[in-house]
Amino acid sequence: VSNAGVGMAGPLECQSLAAMQSLMDTNFFGLVRLVKEVLPDMKRRRGGHIVVISSIMGLQGIVFNDIYSASKFAVEGFCESLVVQALRFNVAISLVEPGPVMTEFETKLYEEAERADYSRTDPETAEIFTKLYLRNSKDVFASLGQTPEDIAEHTLRVIEAAQPPFRHQTNVAYTPMAALKHADPSGALVTDAFYKLVFKYDAVLRLGLR
């Protein structure tokens, strides 16, 4: 089970390349290093199961999570490419895709975001992040967040499955979001929906979450 991960949220201009590279080294290359270690023996034994804790943000990018989403997209693409070869050797790969999870990981991330320096971006972007994004994110976590124990139970079900699924989303509230993206290959539908949700109907969103 690959579960290592670090987070990053905020305006792109305020994040250093070194921090971005460090995140990718953990979230993506950490997984790659693990798989390189375990896969050869699994192939020799012709049996095994690699379970990867991904994220719903590996399926749909979320505003102000550019680099974190990129790392999870990389995880998804890596596993999607590898799974066909792995199946030839009777090795299963499963992606567990949670939405928000209520842990110290998230608490620390948002505490750091509230204290961060946003002087490297324009005032409008800084205000959108601090006044809209952070406030809405707290409501999302309070309303839709899962516990670590819940994610562990989902992961256990994936491990014990007679035919392990390739993808397993842990929160049904995010199923329409994933479906919306696939409904329109041009991307216009989901982009328009998210734009309106963030910039036009954010008050309705917060009310609904509460």
PDB file of C-alpha atoms in Angstrom:
ATOM      1  CA  VAL A   1       0.000   0.000   0.000  1.00  0.00           C
ATOM      2  CA  SER A   2       1.457   3.338  -1.111  1.00  0.00           C
ATOM      3  CA  ASN A   3       0.163   6.147   1.090  1.00  0.00           C
ATOM      4  CA  ALA A   4       2.946   8.757   1.265  1.00  0.00           C
ATOM      5  CA  GLY A   5       1.822  12.255   0.374  1.00  0.00           C
ATOM      6  CA  VAL A   6       2.308  15.972   0.935  1.00  0.00           C
ATOM      7  CA  GLY A   7      -0.067  18.801   0.053  1.00  0.00           C
ATOM      8  CA  MET A   8       0.212  22.235  -1.524  1.00  0.00           C
ATOM      9  CA  ALA A   9      -2.483  24.829  -2.048  1.00  0.00           C
ATOM     10  CA  GLY A  10      -2.349  28.461  -3.071  1.00  0.00           C
ATOM     11  CA  PRO A  11      -1.642  30.824  -5.961  1.00  0.00           C
ATOM     12  CA  LEU A  12       0.929  29.393  -8.361  1.00  0.00           C
ATOM     13  CA  GLU A  13       3.102  32.531  -8.256  1.00  0.00           C
ATOM     14  CA  CYS A  14       3.603  32.107  -4.512  1.00  0.00           C
ATOM     15  CA  GLN A  15       5.019  28.573  -4.709  1.00  0.00           C
ATOM     16  CA  SER A  16       8.694  27.880  -5.348  1.00  0.00           C
ATOM     17  CA  LEU A  17       9.914  25.388  -7.930  1.00  0.00           C
ATOM     18  CA  ALA A  18      11.918  23.665  -5.189  1.00  0.00           C
ATOM     19  CA  ALA A  19       8.733  23.076  -3.165  1.00  0.00           C
ATOM     20  CA  MET A  20       6.944  21.800  -6.276  1.00  0.00           C
ATOM     21  CA  GLN A  21       9.784  19.384  -7.053  1.00  0.00           C
ATOM     22  CA  SER A  22       9.820  18.150  -3.457  1.00  0.00           C
ATOM     23  CA  LEU A  23       6.080  17.454  -3.622  1.00  0.00           C
ATOM     24  CA  MET A  24       6.453  15.535  -6.876  1.00  0.00           C
ATOM     25  CA  ASP A  25       9.350  13.561  -5.404  1.00  0.00           C
ATOM     26  CA  THR A  26       7.120  12.345  -2.575  1.00  0.00           C
ATOM     27  CA  ASN A  27       3.705  12.026  -4.212  1.00  0.00           C
ATOM     28  CA  PHE A  28       4.791  10.615  -7.570  1.00  0.00           C
ATOM     29  CA  PHE A  29       8.397   9.410  -7.508  1.00  0.00           C
ATOM     30  CA  GLY A  30       7.880   7.946  -4.026  1.00  0.00           C
ATOM     31  CA  LEU A  31       5.278   5.654  -5.596  1.00  0.00           C
ATOM     32  CA  VAL A  32       7.532   4.900  -8.554  1.00  0.00           C
ATOM     33  CA  ARG A  33      10.411   3.893  -6.262  1.00  0.00           C
ATOM     34  CA  LEU A  34       8.120   1.606  -4.256  1.00  0.00           C
ATOM     35  CA  VAL A  35       6.682  -0.108  -7.338  1.00  0.00           C
ATOM     36  CA  LYS A  36      10.167  -0.632  -8.804  1.00  0.00           C
ATOM     37  CA  GLU A  37      11.091  -2.481  -5.600  1.00  0.00           C
ATOM     38  CA  VAL A  38       8.059  -4.756  -5.284  1.00  0.00           C
ATOM     39  CA  LEU A  39       6.973  -5.394  -8.873  1.00  0.00           C
ATOM     40  CA  PRO A  40       9.833  -7.676 -10.034  1.00  0.00           C
ATOM     41  CA  ASP A  41       9.201 -10.203  -7.235  1.00  0.00           C
ATOM     42  CA  MET A  42       5.440 -10.062  -7.795  1.00  0.00           C
ATOM     43  CA  LYS A  43       6.009 -10.786 -11.487  1.00  0.00           C
ATOM     44  CA  ARG A  44       8.278 -13.722 -10.652  1.00  0.00           C
ATOM     45  CA  ARG A  45       5.629 -15.117  -8.273  1.00  0.00           C
ATOM     46  CA  ARG A  46       2.894 -14.231 -10.756  1.00  0.00           C
ATOM     47  CA  GLY A  47       0.797 -12.748  -8.000  1.00  0.00           C
ATOM     48  CA  GLY A  48       0.434  -9.576  -5.992  1.00  0.00           C
ATOM     49  CA  HIS A  49      -1.627  -6.495  -5.341  1.00  0.00           C
ATOM     50  CA  ILE A  50      -0.401  -2.883  -5.308  1.00  0.00           C
ATOM     51  CA  VAL A  51      -2.843  -0.467  -3.666  1.00  0.00           C
ATOM     52  CA  VAL A  52      -2.226   3.240  -4.248  1.00  0.00           C
ATOM     53  CA  ILE A  53      -3.897   6.008  -2.252  1.00  0.00           C
ATOM     54  CA  SER A  54      -4.612   8.543  -4.975  1.00  0.00           C
ATOM     55  CA  SER A  55      -7.208  11.343  -4.821  1.00  0.00           C
ATOM     56  CA  ILE A  56     -10.315  12.590  -6.553  1.00  0.00           C
ATOM     57  CA  MET A  57      -7.936  15.377  -7.626  1.00  0.00           C
ATOM     58  CA  GLY A  58      -6.190  12.815  -9.789  1.00  0.00           C
ATOM     59  CA  LEU A  59      -9.367  12.772 -11.890  1.00  0.00           C
ATOM     60  CA  GLN A  60     -10.373  16.432 -11.730  1.00  0.00           C
ATOM     61  CA  GLY A  61      -8.158  19.438 -11.091  1.00  0.00           C
ATOM     62  CA  ILE A  62      -9.372  21.814  -8.371  1.00  0.00           C
ATOM     63  CA  VAL A  63      -8.688  25.549  -8.313  1.00  0.00           C
ATOM     64  CA  PHE A  64      -5.557  26.529  -6.313  1.00  0.00           C
ATOM     65  CA  ASN A  65      -4.417  22.889  -6.132  1.00  0.00           C
ATOM     66  CA  ASP A  66      -2.455  23.007  -9.387  1.00  0.00           C
ATOM     67  CA  ILE A  67       0.701  21.158  -8.294  1.00  0.00           C
ATOM     68  CA  TYR A  68      -0.982  18.697  -5.930  1.00  0.00           C
ATOM     69  CA  SER A  69      -3.483  17.798  -8.661  1.00  0.00           C
ATOM     70  CA  ALA A  70      -0.617  17.438 -11.143  1.00  0.00           C
ATOM     71  CA  SER A  71       1.097  14.932  -8.836  1.00  0.00           C
ATOM     72  CA  LYS A  72      -2.084  12.879  -8.497  1.00  0.00           C
ATOM     73  CA  PHE A  73      -2.728  13.022 -12.260  1.00  0.00           C
ATOM     74  CA  ALA A  74       0.805  11.639 -12.650  1.00  0.00           C
ATOM     75  CA  VAL A  75      -0.014   8.832 -10.212  1.00  0.00           C
ATOM     76  CA  GLU A  76      -3.188   7.998 -12.127  1.00  0.00           C
ATOM     77  CA  GLY A  77      -1.426   8.003 -15.507  1.00  0.00           C
ATOM     78  CA  PHE A  78       1.451   5.901 -14.197  1.00  0.00           C
ATOM     79  CA  CYS A  79      -0.899   3.257 -12.785  1.00  0.00           C
ATOM     80  CA  GLU A  80      -3.212   3.311 -15.797  1.00  0.00           C
ATOM     81  CA  SER A  81      -0.231   2.655 -18.061  1.00  0.00           C
ATOM     82  CA  LEU A  82       1.226  -0.061 -15.822  1.00  0.00           C
ATOM     83  CA  VAL A  83      -1.948  -1.998 -14.980  1.00  0.00           C
ATOM     84  CA  VAL A  84      -2.240  -3.777 -18.350  1.00  0.00           C
ATOM     85  CA  GLN A  85       1.305  -5.156 -18.161  1.00  0.00           C
ATOM     86  CA  ALA A  86       0.809  -6.070 -14.486  1.00  0.00           C
ATOM     87  CA  LEU A  87      -2.331  -8.074 -15.271  1.00  0.00           C
ATOM     88  CA  ARG A  88      -0.286 -10.240 -17.632  1.00  0.00           C
ATOM     89  CA  PHE A  89       1.615 -11.401 -14.523  1.00  0.00           C
ATOM     90  CA  ASN A  90      -1.519 -11.728 -12.350  1.00  0.00           C
ATOM     91  CA  VAL A  91      -0.603  -8.562 -10.407  1.00  0.00           C
ATOM     92  CA  ALA A  92      -3.475  -6.243  -9.519  1.00  0.00           C
ATOM     93  CA  ILE A  93      -3.176  -2.473  -9.193  1.00  0.00           C
ATOM     94  CA  SER A  94      -5.870  -0.494  -7.383  1.00  0.00           C
ATOM     95  CA  LEU A  95      -6.272   3.258  -7.023  1.00  0.00           C
ATOM     96  CA  VAL A  96      -8.194   4.379  -3.937  1.00  0.00           C
ATOM     97  CA  GLU A  97      -9.518   7.891  -4.653  1.00  0.00           C
ATOM     98  CA  PRO A  98     -10.729   9.803  -1.575  1.00  0.00           C
ATOM     99  CA  GLY A  99     -12.159  13.286  -1.544  1.00  0.00           C
ATOM    100  CA  PRO A 100     -11.470  15.448   1.538  1.00  0.00           C
ATOM    101  CA  VAL A 101     -10.250  13.518   4.581  1.00  0.00           C
ATOM    102  CA  MET A 102     -10.244  15.076   8.042  1.00  0.00           C
ATOM    103  CA  THR A 103      -6.681  14.644   9.292  1.00  0.00           C
ATOM    104  CA  GLU A 104      -3.854  16.733  10.726  1.00  0.00           C
ATOM    105  CA  PHE A 105      -2.451  16.706   7.172  1.00  0.00           C
ATOM    106  CA  GLU A 106      -5.264  18.967   5.985  1.00  0.00           C
ATOM    107  CA  THR A 107      -5.412  21.051   9.162  1.00  0.00           C
ATOM    108  CA  LYS A 108      -1.705  21.878   8.907  1.00  0.00           C
ATOM    109  CA  LEU A 109      -2.000  22.650   5.191  1.00  0.00           C
ATOM    110  CA  TYR A 110      -4.747  25.231   5.724  1.00  0.00           C
ATOM    111  CA  GLU A 111      -3.116  26.748   8.788  1.00  0.00           C
ATOM    112  CA  GLU A 112       0.028  27.325   6.722  1.00  0.00           C
ATOM    113  CA  ALA A 113      -2.059  28.765   3.885  1.00  0.00           C
ATOM    114  CA  GLU A 114      -3.688  31.299   6.213  1.00  0.00           C
ATOM    115  CA  ARG A 115      -0.260  32.516   7.403  1.00  0.00           C
ATOM    116  CA  ALA A 116       1.451  32.541   3.999  1.00  0.00           C
ATOM    117  CA  ASP A 117       2.821  35.564   2.158  1.00  0.00           C
ATOM    118  CA  TYR A 118       0.829  36.365  -0.986  1.00  0.00           C
ATOM    119  CA  SER A 119       2.763  39.435  -2.053  1.00  0.00           C
ATOM    120  CA  ARG A 120       4.104  37.612  -5.122  1.00  0.00           C
ATOM    121  CA  THR A 121       0.649  37.426  -6.681  1.00  0.00           C
ATOM    122  CA  ASP A 122      -1.820  40.160  -7.554  1.00  0.00           C
ATOM    123  CA  PRO A 123      -4.252  41.430  -4.883  1.00  0.00           C
ATOM    124  CA  GLU A 124      -7.306  40.030  -6.664  1.00  0.00           C
ATOM    125  CA  THR A 125      -5.910  36.487  -6.802  1.00  0.00           C
ATOM    126  CA  ALA A 126      -4.783  36.712  -3.169  1.00  0.00           C
ATOM    127  CA  GLU A 127      -8.272  37.779  -2.141  1.00  0.00           C
ATOM    128  CA  ILE A 128      -9.945  35.001  -4.150  1.00  0.00           C
ATOM    129  CA  PHE A 129      -7.728  32.443  -2.422  1.00  0.00           C
ATOM    130  CA  THR A 130      -7.989  33.763   1.133  1.00  0.00           C
ATOM    131  CA  LYS A 131     -11.609  34.963   1.112  1.00  0.00           C
ATOM    132  CA  LEU A 132     -13.279  32.452  -1.228  1.00  0.00           C
ATOM    133  CA  TYR A 133     -11.185  29.309  -1.503  1.00  0.00           C
ATOM    134  CA  LEU A 134     -10.094  28.876   2.124  1.00  0.00           C
ATOM    135  CA  ARG A 135     -13.565  29.655   3.468  1.00  0.00           C
ATOM    136  CA  ASN A 136     -15.308  27.286   1.039  1.00  0.00           C
ATOM    137  CA  SER A 137     -12.733  24.563   1.673  1.00  0.00           C
ATOM    138  CA  LYS A 138     -13.480  24.590   5.398  1.00  0.00           C
ATOM    139  CA  ASP A 139     -17.181  24.141   4.639  1.00  0.00           C
ATOM    140  CA  VAL A 140     -16.424  21.308   2.190  1.00  0.00           C
ATOM    141  CA  PHE A 141     -14.319  19.461   4.774  1.00  0.00           C
ATOM    142  CA  ALA A 142     -16.893  19.983   7.512  1.00  0.00           C
ATOM    143  CA  SER A 143     -19.743  18.723   5.310  1.00  0.00           C
ATOM    144  CA  LEU A 144     -18.192  16.101   3.019  1.00  0.00           C
ATOM    145  CA  GLY A 145     -14.952  15.107   4.771  1.00  0.00           C
ATOM    146  CA  GLN A 146     -14.349  11.463   5.657  1.00  0.00           C
ATOM    147  CA  THR A 147     -12.427  10.093   8.619  1.00  0.00           C
ATOM    148  CA  PRO A 148      -9.124   8.219   8.210  1.00  0.00           C
ATOM    149  CA  GLU A 149     -10.881   5.147   9.602  1.00  0.00           C
ATOM    150  CA  ASP A 150     -13.457   5.344   6.817  1.00  0.00           C
ATOM    151  CA  ILE A 151     -10.706   5.469   4.176  1.00  0.00           C
ATOM    152  CA  ALA A 152      -9.000   2.520   5.883  1.00  0.00           C
ATOM    153  CA  GLU A 153     -12.235   0.504   5.670  1.00  0.00           C
ATOM    154  CA  HIS A 154     -12.561   1.309   1.959  1.00  0.00           C
ATOM    155  CA  THR A 155      -8.924   0.304   1.414  1.00  0.00           C
ATOM    156  CA  LEU A 156      -9.473  -2.970   3.275  1.00  0.00           C
ATOM    157  CA  ARG A 157     -12.452  -3.793   1.056  1.00  0.00           C
ATOM    158  CA  VAL A 158     -10.297  -3.188  -2.023  1.00  0.00           C
ATOM    159  CA  ILE A 159      -7.531  -5.425  -0.621  1.00  0.00           C
ATOM    160  CA  GLU A 160      -9.946  -8.229   0.219  1.00  0.00           C
ATOM    161  CA  ALA A 161     -11.906  -8.082  -3.053  1.00  0.00           C
ATOM    162  CA  ALA A 162     -11.875 -11.318  -5.061  1.00  0.00           C
ATOM    163  CA  GLN A 163     -11.424  -9.191  -8.195  1.00  0.00           C
ATOM    164  CA  PRO A 164      -9.786  -5.949  -7.052  1.00  0.00           C
ATOM    165  CA  PRO A 165     -11.095  -2.855  -8.852  1.00  0.00           C
ATOM    166  CA  PHE A 166      -8.649  -0.633 -10.699  1.00  0.00           C
ATOM    167  CA  ARG A 167     -10.338   2.531  -9.381  1.00  0.00           C
ATOM    168  CA  HIS A 168     -12.342   2.903  -6.170  1.00  0.00           C
ATOM    169  CA  GLN A 169     -13.822   6.266  -5.156  1.00  0.00           C
ATOM    170  CA  THR A 170     -14.564   6.495  -1.438  1.00  0.00           C
ATOM    171  CA  ASN A 171     -17.049   9.383  -1.482  1.00  0.00           C
ATOM    172  CA  VAL A 172     -20.199   9.162  -3.641  1.00  0.00           C
ATOM    173  CA  ALA A 173     -20.613  12.948  -3.411  1.00  0.00           C
ATOM    174  CA  TYR A 174     -17.801  13.286  -5.959  1.00  0.00           C
ATOM    175  CA  THR A 175     -19.147  10.801  -8.492  1.00  0.00           C
ATOM    176  CA  PRO A 176     -21.124  13.473 -10.438  1.00  0.00           C
ATOM    177  CA  MET A 177     -17.970  15.596 -10.720  1.00  0.00           C
ATOM    178  CA  ALA A 178     -16.057  12.744 -12.345  1.00  0.00           C
ATOM    179  CA  ALA A 179     -19.023  11.921 -14.588  1.00  0.00           C
ATOM    180  CA  LEU A 180     -19.372  15.547 -15.687  1.00  0.00           C
ATOM    181  CA  LYS A 181     -15.811  15.568 -16.997  1.00  0.00           C
ATOM    182  CA  HIS A 182     -16.362  12.462 -19.102  1.00  0.00           C
ATOM    183  CA  ALA A 183     -19.730  13.700 -20.382  1.00  0.00           C
ATOM    184  CA  ASP A 184     -18.072  16.441 -22.470  1.00  0.00           C
ATOM    185  CA  PRO A 185     -14.680  15.599 -24.038  1.00  0.00           C
ATOM    186  CA  SER A 186     -14.096  19.298 -24.872  1.00  0.00           C
ATOM    187  CA  GLY A 187     -13.896  20.166 -21.169  1.00  0.00           C
ATOM    188  CA  ALA A 188     -16.251  23.129 -21.559  1.00  0.00           C
ATOM    189  CA  LEU A 189     -19.032  21.671 -19.432  1.00  0.00           C
ATOM    190  CA  VAL A 190     -16.987  20.963 -16.324  1.00  0.00           C
ATOM    191  CA  THR A 191     -14.950  24.184 -16.648  1.00  0.00           C
ATOM    192  CA  ASP A 192     -18.111  26.279 -16.850  1.00  0.00           C
ATOM    193  CA  ALA A 193     -19.670  24.412 -13.928  1.00  0.00           C
ATOM    194  CA  PHE A 194     -16.654  24.970 -11.674  1.00  0.00           C
ATOM    195  CA  TYR A 195     -16.307  28.617 -12.695  1.00  0.00           C
ATOM    196  CA  LYS A 196     -19.923  29.326 -11.757  1.00  0.00           C
ATOM    197  CA  LEU A 197     -19.618  27.344  -8.544  1.00  0.00           C
ATOM    198  CA  VAL A 198     -16.569  29.332  -7.421  1.00  0.00           C
ATOM    199  CA  PHE A 199     -17.322  32.823  -8.698  1.00  0.00           C
ATOM    200  CA  LYS A 200     -21.099  33.124  -9.117  1.00  0.00           C
ATOM    201  CA  TYR A 201     -22.831  30.741  -6.754  1.00  0.00           C
ATOM    202  CA  ASP A 202     -20.339  30.396  -3.895  1.00  0.00           C
ATOM    203  CA  ALA A 203     -22.945  31.590  -1.373  1.00  0.00           C
ATOM    204  CA  VAL A 204     -25.346  28.884  -2.582  1.00  0.00           C
ATOM    205  CA  LEU A 205     -22.519  26.330  -2.361  1.00  0.00           C
ATOM    206  CA  ARG A 206     -21.736  27.257   1.255  1.00  0.00           C
ATOM    207  CA  LEU A 207     -25.418  27.203   2.194  1.00  0.00           C
ATOM    208  CA  GLY A 208     -25.846  23.773   0.622  1.00  0.00           C
ATOM    209  CA  LEU A 209     -22.813  22.400   2.434  1.00  0.00           C
ATOM    210  CA  ARG A 210     -24.040  23.685   5.769  1.00  0.00           C
TER     211      ARG A 210
END
